[in-house]
Coordinates of C-alpha atoms and ligand atoms in Angstrom, one line a residue:
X1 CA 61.8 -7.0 164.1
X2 CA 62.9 -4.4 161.6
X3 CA 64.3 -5.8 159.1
X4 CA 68.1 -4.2 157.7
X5 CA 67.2 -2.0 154.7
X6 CA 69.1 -3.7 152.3
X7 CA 67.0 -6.7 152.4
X8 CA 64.0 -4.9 152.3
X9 CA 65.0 -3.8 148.9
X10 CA 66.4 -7.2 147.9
X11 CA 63.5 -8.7 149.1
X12 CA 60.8 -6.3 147.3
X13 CA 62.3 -7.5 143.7
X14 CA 60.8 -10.2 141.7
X15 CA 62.4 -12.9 139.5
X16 CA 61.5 -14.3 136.4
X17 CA 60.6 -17.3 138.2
X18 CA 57.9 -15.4 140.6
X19 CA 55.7 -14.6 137.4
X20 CA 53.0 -17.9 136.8
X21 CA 53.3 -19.6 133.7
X22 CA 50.9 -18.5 131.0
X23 CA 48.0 -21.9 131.8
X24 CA 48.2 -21.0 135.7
X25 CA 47.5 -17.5 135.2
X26 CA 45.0 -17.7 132.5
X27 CA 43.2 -20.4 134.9
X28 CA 43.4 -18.1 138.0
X29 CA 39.6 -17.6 139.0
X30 CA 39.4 -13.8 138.4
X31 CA 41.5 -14.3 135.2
X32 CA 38.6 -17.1 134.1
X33 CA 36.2 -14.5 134.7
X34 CA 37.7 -12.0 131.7
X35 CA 38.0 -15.4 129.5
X36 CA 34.5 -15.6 129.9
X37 CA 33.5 -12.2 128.8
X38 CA 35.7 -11.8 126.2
X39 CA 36.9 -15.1 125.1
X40 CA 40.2 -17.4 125.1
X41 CA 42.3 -15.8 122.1
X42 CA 42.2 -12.2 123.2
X43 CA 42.2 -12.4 127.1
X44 CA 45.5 -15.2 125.8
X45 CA 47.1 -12.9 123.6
X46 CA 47.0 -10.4 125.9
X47 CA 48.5 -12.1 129.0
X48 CA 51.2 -13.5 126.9
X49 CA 52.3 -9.4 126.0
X50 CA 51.9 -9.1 130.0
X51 CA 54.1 -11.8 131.0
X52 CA 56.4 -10.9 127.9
X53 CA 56.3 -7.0 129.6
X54 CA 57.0 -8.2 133.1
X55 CA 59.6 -10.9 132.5
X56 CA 62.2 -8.4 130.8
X57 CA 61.3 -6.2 133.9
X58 CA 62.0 -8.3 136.6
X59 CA 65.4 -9.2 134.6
X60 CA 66.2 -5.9 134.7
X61 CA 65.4 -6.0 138.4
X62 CA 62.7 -3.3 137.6
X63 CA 59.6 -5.9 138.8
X64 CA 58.3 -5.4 142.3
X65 CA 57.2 -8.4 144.3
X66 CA 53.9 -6.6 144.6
X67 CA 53.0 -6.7 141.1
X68 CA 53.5 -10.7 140.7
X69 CA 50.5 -11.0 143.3
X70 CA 47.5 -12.4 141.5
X71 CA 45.5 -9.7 141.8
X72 CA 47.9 -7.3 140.7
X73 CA 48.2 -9.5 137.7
X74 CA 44.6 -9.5 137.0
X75 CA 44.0 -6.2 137.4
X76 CA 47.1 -5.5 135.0
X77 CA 45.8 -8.2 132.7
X78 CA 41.9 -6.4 132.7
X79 CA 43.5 -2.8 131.9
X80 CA 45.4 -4.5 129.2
X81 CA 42.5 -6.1 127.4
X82 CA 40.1 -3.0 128.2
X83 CA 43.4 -0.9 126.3
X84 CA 43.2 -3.2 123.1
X85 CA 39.6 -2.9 123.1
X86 CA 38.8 0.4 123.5
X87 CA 37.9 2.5 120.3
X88 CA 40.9 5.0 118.7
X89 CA 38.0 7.1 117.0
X90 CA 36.6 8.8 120.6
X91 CA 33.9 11.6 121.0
X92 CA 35.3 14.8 121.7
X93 CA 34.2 18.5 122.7
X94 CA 35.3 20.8 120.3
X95 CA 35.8 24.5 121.9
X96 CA 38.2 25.2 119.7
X97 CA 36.1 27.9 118.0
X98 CA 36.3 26.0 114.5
X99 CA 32.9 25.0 113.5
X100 CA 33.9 22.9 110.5
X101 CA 36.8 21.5 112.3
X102 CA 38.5 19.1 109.0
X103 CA 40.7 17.3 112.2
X104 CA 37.6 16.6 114.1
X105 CA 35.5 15.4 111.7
X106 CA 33.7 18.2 110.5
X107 CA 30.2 18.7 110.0
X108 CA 27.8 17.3 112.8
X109 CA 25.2 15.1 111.8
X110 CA 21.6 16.3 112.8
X111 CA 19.6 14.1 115.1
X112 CA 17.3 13.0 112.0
X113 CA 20.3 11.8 110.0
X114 CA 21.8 10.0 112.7
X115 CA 18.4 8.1 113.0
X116 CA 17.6 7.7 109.8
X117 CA 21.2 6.0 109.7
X118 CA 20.8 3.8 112.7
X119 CA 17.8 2.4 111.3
X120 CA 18.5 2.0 107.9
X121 CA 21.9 -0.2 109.0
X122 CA 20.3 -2.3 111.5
X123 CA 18.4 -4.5 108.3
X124 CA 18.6 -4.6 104.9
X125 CA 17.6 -1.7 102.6
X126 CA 16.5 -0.7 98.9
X127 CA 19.6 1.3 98.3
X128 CA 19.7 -0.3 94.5
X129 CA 16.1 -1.5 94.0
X130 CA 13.4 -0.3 92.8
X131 CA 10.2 -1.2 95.3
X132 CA 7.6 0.2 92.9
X133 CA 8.9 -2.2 90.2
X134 CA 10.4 -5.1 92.0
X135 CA 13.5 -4.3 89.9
X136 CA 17.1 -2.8 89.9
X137 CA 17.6 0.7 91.2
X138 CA 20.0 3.2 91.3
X139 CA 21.8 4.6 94.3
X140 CA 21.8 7.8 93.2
X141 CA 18.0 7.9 93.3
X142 CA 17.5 8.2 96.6
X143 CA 19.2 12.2 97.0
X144 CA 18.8 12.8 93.3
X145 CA 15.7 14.0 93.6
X146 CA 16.0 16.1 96.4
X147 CA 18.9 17.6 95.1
X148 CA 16.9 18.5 92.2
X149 CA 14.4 20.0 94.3
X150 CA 16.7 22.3 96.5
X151 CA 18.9 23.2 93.5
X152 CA 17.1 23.4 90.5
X153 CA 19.1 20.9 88.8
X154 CA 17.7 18.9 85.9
X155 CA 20.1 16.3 87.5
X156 CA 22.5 15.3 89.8
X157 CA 25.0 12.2 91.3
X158 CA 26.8 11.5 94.3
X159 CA 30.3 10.3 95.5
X160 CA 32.6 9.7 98.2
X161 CA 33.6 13.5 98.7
X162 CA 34.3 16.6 96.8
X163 CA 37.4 15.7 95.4
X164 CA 36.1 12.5 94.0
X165 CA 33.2 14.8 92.5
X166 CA 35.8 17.1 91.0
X167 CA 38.0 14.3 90.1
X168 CA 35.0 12.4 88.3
X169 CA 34.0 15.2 86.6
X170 CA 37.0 16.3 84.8
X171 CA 37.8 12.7 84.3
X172 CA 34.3 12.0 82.4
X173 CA 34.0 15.3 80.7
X174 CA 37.5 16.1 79.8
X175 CA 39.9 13.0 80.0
X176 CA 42.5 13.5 77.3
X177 CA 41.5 17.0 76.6
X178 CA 42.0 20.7 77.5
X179 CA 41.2 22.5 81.1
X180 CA 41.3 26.1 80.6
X181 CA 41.2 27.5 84.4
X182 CA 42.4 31.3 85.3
X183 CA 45.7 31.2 87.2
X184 CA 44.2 32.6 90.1
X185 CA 42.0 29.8 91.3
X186 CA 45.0 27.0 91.2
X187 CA 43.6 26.1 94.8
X188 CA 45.9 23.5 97.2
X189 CA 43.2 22.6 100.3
X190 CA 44.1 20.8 102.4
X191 CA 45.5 17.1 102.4
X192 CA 47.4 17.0 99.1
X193 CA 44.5 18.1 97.3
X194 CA 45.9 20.5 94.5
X195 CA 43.7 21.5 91.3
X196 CA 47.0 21.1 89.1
X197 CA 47.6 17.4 90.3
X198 CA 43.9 16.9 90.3
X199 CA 44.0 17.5 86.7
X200 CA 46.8 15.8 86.0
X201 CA 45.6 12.6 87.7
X202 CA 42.2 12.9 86.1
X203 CA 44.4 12.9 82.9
X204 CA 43.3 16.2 81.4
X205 CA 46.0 18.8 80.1
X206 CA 45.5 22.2 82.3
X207 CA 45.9 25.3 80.8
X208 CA 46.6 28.0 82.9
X209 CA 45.2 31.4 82.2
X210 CA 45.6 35.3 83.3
X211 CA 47.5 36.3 86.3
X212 CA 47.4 35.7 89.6
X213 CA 45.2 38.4 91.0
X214 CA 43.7 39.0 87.7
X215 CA 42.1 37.2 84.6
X216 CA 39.9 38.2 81.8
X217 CA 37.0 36.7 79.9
X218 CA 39.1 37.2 76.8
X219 CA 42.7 35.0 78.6
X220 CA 39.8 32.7 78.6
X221 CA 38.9 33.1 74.9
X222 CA 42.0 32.8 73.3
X223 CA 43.1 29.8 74.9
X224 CA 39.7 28.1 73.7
X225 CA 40.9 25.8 70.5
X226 CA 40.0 22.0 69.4
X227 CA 41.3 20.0 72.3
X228 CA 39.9 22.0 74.6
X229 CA 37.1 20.3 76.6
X230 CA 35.9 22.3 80.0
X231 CA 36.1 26.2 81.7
X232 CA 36.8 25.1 84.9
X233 CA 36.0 27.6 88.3
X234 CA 37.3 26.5 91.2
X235 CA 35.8 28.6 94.5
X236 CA 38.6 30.1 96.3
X237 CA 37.4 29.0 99.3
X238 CA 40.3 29.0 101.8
X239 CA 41.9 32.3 101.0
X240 CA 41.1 35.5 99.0
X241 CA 42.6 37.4 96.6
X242 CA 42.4 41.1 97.6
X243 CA 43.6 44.4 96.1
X244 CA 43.8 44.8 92.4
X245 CA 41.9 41.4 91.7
X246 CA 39.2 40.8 88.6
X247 CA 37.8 37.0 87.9
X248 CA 35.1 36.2 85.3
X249 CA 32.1 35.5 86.7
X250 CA 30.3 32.3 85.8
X251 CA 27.5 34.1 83.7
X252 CA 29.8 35.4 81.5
X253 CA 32.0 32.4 81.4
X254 CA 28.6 30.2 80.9
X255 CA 27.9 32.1 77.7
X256 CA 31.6 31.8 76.1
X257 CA 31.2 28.4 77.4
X258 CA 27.8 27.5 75.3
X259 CA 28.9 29.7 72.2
X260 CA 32.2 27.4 71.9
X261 CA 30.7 24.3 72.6
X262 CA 32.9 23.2 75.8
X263 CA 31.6 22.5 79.4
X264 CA 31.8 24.8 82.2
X265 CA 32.4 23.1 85.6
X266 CA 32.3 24.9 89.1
X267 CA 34.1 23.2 91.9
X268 CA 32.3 25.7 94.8
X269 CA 33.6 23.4 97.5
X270 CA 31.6 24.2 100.1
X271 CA 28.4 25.6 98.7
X272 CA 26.1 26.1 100.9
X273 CA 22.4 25.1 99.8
X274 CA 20.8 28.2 101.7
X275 CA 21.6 31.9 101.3
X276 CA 23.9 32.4 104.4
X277 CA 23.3 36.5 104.3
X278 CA 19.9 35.9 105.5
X279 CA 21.4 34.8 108.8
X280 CA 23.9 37.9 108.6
X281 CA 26.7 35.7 107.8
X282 CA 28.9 36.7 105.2
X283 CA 27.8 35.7 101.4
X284 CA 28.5 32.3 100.4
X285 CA 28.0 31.3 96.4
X286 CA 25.1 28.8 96.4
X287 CA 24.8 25.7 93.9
X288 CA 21.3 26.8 92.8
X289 CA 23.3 30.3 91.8
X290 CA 26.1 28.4 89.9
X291 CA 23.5 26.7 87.9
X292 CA 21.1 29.7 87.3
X293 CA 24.2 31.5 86.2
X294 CA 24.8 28.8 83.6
X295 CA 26.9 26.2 85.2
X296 CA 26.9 22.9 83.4
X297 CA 28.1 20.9 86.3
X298 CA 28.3 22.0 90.0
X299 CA 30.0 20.2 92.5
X300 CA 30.4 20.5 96.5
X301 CA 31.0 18.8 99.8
X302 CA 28.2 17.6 102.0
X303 CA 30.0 18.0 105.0
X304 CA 31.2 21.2 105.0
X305 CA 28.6 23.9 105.4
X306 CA 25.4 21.8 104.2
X307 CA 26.5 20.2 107.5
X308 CA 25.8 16.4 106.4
X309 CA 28.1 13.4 105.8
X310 CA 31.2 13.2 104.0
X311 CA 29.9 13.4 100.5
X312 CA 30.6 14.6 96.9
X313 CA 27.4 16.0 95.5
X314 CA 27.3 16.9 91.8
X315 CA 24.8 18.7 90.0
X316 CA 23.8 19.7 86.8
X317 CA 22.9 19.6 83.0
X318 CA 21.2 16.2 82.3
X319 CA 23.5 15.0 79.3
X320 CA 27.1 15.9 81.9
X321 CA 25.4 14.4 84.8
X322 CA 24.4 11.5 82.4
X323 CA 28.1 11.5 81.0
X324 CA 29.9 11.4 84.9
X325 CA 27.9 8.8 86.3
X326 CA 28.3 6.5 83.0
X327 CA 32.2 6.8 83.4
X328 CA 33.8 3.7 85.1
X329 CA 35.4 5.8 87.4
X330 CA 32.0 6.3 89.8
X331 CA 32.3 3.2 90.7
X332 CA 35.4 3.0 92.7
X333 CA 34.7 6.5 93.8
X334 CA 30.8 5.9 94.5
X335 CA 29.1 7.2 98.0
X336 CA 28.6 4.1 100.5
X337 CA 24.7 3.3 101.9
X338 CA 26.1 5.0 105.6
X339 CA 26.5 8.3 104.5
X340 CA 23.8 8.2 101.4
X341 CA 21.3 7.9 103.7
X342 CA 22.6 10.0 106.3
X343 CA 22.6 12.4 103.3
X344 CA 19.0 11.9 102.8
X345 CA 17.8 13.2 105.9
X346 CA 20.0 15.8 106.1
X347 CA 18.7 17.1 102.4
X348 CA 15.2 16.5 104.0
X349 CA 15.6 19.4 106.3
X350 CA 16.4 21.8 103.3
X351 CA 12.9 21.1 102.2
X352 CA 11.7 23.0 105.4
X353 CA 14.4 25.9 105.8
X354 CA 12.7 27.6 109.0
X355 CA 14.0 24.6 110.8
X356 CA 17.4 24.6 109.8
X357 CA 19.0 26.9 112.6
X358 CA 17.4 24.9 115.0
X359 CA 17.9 20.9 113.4
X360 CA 21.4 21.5 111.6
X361 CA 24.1 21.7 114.3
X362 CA 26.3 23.4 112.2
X363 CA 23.9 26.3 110.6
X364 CA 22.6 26.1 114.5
X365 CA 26.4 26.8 116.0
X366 CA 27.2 29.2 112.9
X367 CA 23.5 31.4 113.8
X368 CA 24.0 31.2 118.1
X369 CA 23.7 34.3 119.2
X370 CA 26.7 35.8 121.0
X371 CA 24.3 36.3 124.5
X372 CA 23.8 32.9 124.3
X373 CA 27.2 32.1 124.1
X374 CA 28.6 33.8 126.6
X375 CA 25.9 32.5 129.2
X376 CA 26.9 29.0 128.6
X377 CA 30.5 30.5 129.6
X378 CA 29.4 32.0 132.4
X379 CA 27.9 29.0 133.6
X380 CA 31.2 27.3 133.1
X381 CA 32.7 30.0 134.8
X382 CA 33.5 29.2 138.5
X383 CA 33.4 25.4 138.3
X384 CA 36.5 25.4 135.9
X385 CA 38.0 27.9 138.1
X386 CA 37.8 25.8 141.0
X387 CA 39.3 22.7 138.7
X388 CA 42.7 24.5 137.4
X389 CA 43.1 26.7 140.8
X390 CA 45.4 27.2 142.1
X391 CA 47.7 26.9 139.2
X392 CA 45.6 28.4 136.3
X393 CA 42.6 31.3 136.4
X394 CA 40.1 31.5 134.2
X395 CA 38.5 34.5 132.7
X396 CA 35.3 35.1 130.7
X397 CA 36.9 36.4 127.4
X398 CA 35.1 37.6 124.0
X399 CA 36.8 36.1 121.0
X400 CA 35.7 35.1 117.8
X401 CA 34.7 31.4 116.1
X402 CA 35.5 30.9 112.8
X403 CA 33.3 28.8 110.0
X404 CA 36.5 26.3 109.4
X405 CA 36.9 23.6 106.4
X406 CA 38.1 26.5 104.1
X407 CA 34.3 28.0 103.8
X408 CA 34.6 32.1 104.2
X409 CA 38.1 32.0 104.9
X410 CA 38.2 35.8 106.1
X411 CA 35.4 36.7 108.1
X412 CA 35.3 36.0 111.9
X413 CA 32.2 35.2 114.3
X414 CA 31.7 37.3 117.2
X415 CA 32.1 34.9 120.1
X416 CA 32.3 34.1 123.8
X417 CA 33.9 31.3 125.9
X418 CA 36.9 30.9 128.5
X419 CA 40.3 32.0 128.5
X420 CA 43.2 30.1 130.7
X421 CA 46.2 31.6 132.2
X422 CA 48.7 29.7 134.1
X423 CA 49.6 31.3 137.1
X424 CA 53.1 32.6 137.2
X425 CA 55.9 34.4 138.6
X426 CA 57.2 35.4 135.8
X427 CA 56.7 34.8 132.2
X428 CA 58.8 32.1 131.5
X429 CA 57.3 28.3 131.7
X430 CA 53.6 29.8 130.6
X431 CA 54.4 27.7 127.0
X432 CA 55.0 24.3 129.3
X433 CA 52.3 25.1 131.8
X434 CA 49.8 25.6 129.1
X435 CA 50.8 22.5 127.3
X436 CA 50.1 20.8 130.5
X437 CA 46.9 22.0 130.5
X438 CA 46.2 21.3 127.1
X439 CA 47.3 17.8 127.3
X440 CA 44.9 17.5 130.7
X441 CA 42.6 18.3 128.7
X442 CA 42.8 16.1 126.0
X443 CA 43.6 13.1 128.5
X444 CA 39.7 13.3 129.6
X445 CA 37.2 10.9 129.0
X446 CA 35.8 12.8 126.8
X447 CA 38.5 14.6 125.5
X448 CA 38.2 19.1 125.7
X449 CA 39.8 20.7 122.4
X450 CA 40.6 24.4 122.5
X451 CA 43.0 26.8 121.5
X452 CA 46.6 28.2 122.4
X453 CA 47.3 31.8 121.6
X454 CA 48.9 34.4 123.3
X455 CA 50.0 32.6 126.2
X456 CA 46.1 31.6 127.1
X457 CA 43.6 28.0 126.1
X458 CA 40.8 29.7 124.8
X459 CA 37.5 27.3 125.0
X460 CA 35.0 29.2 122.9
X461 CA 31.8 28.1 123.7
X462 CA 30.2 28.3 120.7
X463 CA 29.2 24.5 119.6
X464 CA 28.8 23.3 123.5
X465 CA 25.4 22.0 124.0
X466 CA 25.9 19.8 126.6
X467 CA 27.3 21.7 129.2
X468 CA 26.7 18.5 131.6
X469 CA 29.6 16.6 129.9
X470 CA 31.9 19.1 130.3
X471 CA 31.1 20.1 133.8
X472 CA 30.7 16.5 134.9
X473 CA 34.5 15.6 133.7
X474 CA 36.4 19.1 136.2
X475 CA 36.4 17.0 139.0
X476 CA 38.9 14.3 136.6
X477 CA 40.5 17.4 135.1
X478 CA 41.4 18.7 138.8
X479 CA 42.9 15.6 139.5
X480 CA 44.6 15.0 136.6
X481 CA 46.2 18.7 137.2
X482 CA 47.6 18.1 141.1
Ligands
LIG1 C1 36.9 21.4 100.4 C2 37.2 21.6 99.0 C3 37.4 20.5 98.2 C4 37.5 19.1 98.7 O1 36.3 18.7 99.3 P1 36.2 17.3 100.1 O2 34.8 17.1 100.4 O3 37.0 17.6 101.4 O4 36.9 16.3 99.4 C5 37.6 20.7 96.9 N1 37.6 22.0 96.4 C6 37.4 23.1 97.2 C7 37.4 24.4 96.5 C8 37.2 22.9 98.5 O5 36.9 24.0 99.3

């Protein structure tokens, strides 16, 4: 007998007093089952926050009789503790044409780093001692050699990142003194990072020198007197300076440098240890330059386009070096045993350039060859067709990739990859549609970063290698999109 439709919706509400106490849910067979893979206090915790959760519900008479039935319990209960478990740092696919992405982490590890890693973390390690002598070592000995070795430095330390290297080196070398830099190299990157605040928390005086667009060995001369300490250079590496412009090289800077008696200190940023015009990218200054050009103390990143782990690598004279890694500062600022040796074997590979474009993802992704780009595209092509249709198309487009992290700020890579249009009337609701699709995409398991502009998601394709991942996930995409 039909019941009269007001009861039926009376009688599909739960009370407060449907819900089990906390003890008989927890001992509820299923329930046991979690306890058992994941213990008492979490699978506990967690159940209390449900009941919590569903209690003020049903008060509000928002709590459906269905979801008091034990199974809908435990099923809530398991999504709940799978939630709290599951990582906030997640893989993604970055097709957002950014190659250094600084939001997604950056460089990507080559496979012999990410082994030489794993296996150096699973047991203990000689990270600060010394096998051939059975006594203490030094971190820094592990790269310091290497570093050498590719650069041509007599010696060289390592920190936590580059602005710990710059940081550290001003500290050590000119704490309490003079910093003559040119006006024009005042660099803000990213993150709060600005090379007056730098100075300033280093506690060294800055003194600002020439123009803007221009500066001249003799701004740098004049401002030379007793306190002052360093020439700084600081790599303008995420924007450029173009019209009437003039900067003093480092050679000539190196000289004044050594005929006055103060230190000259390059901050290149990224600094790429290989020559990046013999790929027929654009011309990036190299360390080993720097320090053939006189350079007292070099420092870069190691994950920008060296394409290893977060790092700070300093290089240099061996009485500076000597001088940086005595002051007290290293040691809050020194480089942990994860990335050093990740660092290691990423070094390693400059030791045999020809295998660089194929070992080191990102000198890899920066060298691909457009025709190789777009076929991985093409590939792509009608199975992500078939996942947005009937509300989006998808066109093969050419567009271009840039290097990313602030390394060759102006020039663009020739690239290929997808371009996404919502399908529309008109052109209103294009901005919401392709948020929608945006978000989609980022709501994957393995979450698909591209790139809004002009009313289309652009996926370039140019740091995909595992097309299999991405294809695998349309079929959730589709879904996620009805
Ligand atoms: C990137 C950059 C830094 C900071 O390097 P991190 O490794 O990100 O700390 C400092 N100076 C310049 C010129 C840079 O480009």
């Amino acid at each position: 007998m039909p019941l009269p439709a007001e009861s039926v919706v009376h009688g599909s509400k739960a009370k407060p007093q449907d819900l089990p106490s906390i003890d008989k849910l927890l001992r509820l067979p299923t329930v046991q089952a979690l306890v058992q893979s994941h213990g008492h206090t979490l699978v506990a915790g967690e159940a209390r926050k449900l009941l919590d959760a569903l209690r003020a519900r049903a008060l509000a008479g928002e709590l459906s009789l269905g979801e008091v039935a034990p199974e809908a319990l435990t099923d809530a209960l398991a999504a709940s503790v799978d939630g709290r478990l599951a990582p906030r740092l997640r893989r993604v696919i970055n097709l957002t044409g950014t190659v250094l992405h600084t939001n997604l982490g950056r460089a990507v590890l080559p496979e012999s780093a990410i082994r030489h890693l794993t296996t150096m973390m699973e047991g203990p390690n000689n990270l600060e001692f010394d096998l051939a002598s059975g006594g203490r070592g030094d971190r820094d000995s592990i790269v310091e050699g290497l570093l050498c070795d590719i650069t041509g430095a007599e010696a060289a330390t390592v920190v936590n990142n580059n602005a710990a290297a710059v940081l550290l080196s001003i500290a050590a070398l000119a704490g309490g003194r003079e910093v003559i830099v040119s006006r024009g190299e005042l660099v803000e990157i990213g993150g709060a990072f600005r090379m007056p605040d730098v100075m300033a928390s280093a506690g060294a005086r800055m003194v600002e020198v020439g123009t803007t667009n221009r500066t001249h060995l003799a701004d740098y001369e004049r401002a030379i007197n007793a306190q002052t300490a360093m020439l700084m250079k600081v790599h303008t590496s995420n924007y450029a300076i173009e019209g009437f412009t003039s900067a003093v090289a480092e050679a000539e800077l190196a000289e004044l440098s050594r005929k006055r008696g103060v230190a000259l200190v390059t901050d290149l940023g990224s600094g790429s240890l290989v020559d990046m015009s013999k790929y027929g990218l654009p011309k990036e200054p190299t360390p080993q330059e720097m320090l053939a050009d006189g350079c007292g103390v070099v420092t870069f990143s190691g994950d920008k386009l060296l394409g290893g782990p977060q790092a700070g690598l300093i290089v240099g004279e061996r009485e500076l070096i000597a001088k940086i890694r005595k002051f007290p500062m290293k040691r809050a600022l020194r480089l942990s045993k994860l990335p050093l040796a990740a660092l290691e074997a990423t070094l390693t590979l400059y030791l045999q350039p020809e295998l660089l474009t194929r070992d080191l993802p990102t000198l890899r992704w920066l060298t691909r060859p457009t025709e190789q780009i777009e076929a991985i595209a093409q590939s792509l092509l009608d199975p992500l067709r078939i996942a947005v249709a009937p509300r989006y198309m998808v066109e093969l487009a050419s567009m271009s990739s840039q290097v990313g992290s602030g390394s060759l700020p102006v020039d663009r890579l020739p690239s290929a990859g997808l371009a996404i249009a919502p399908v529309l009337s008109g052109k209103r609701g294009a901005g919401s549609a392709l948020d929608a699709l945006a978000a989609a995409l980022r709501a994957l398991p393995q979450p698909i970063i591209g790139r809004v502009a002009d009313d289309k998601l652009y996926l370039d394709c140019r740091c995909l290698d595992d097309v299999t991942v991405m294809r695998d996930q349309l079929g959730h995409l589709k879904a996620l999109l009805a």
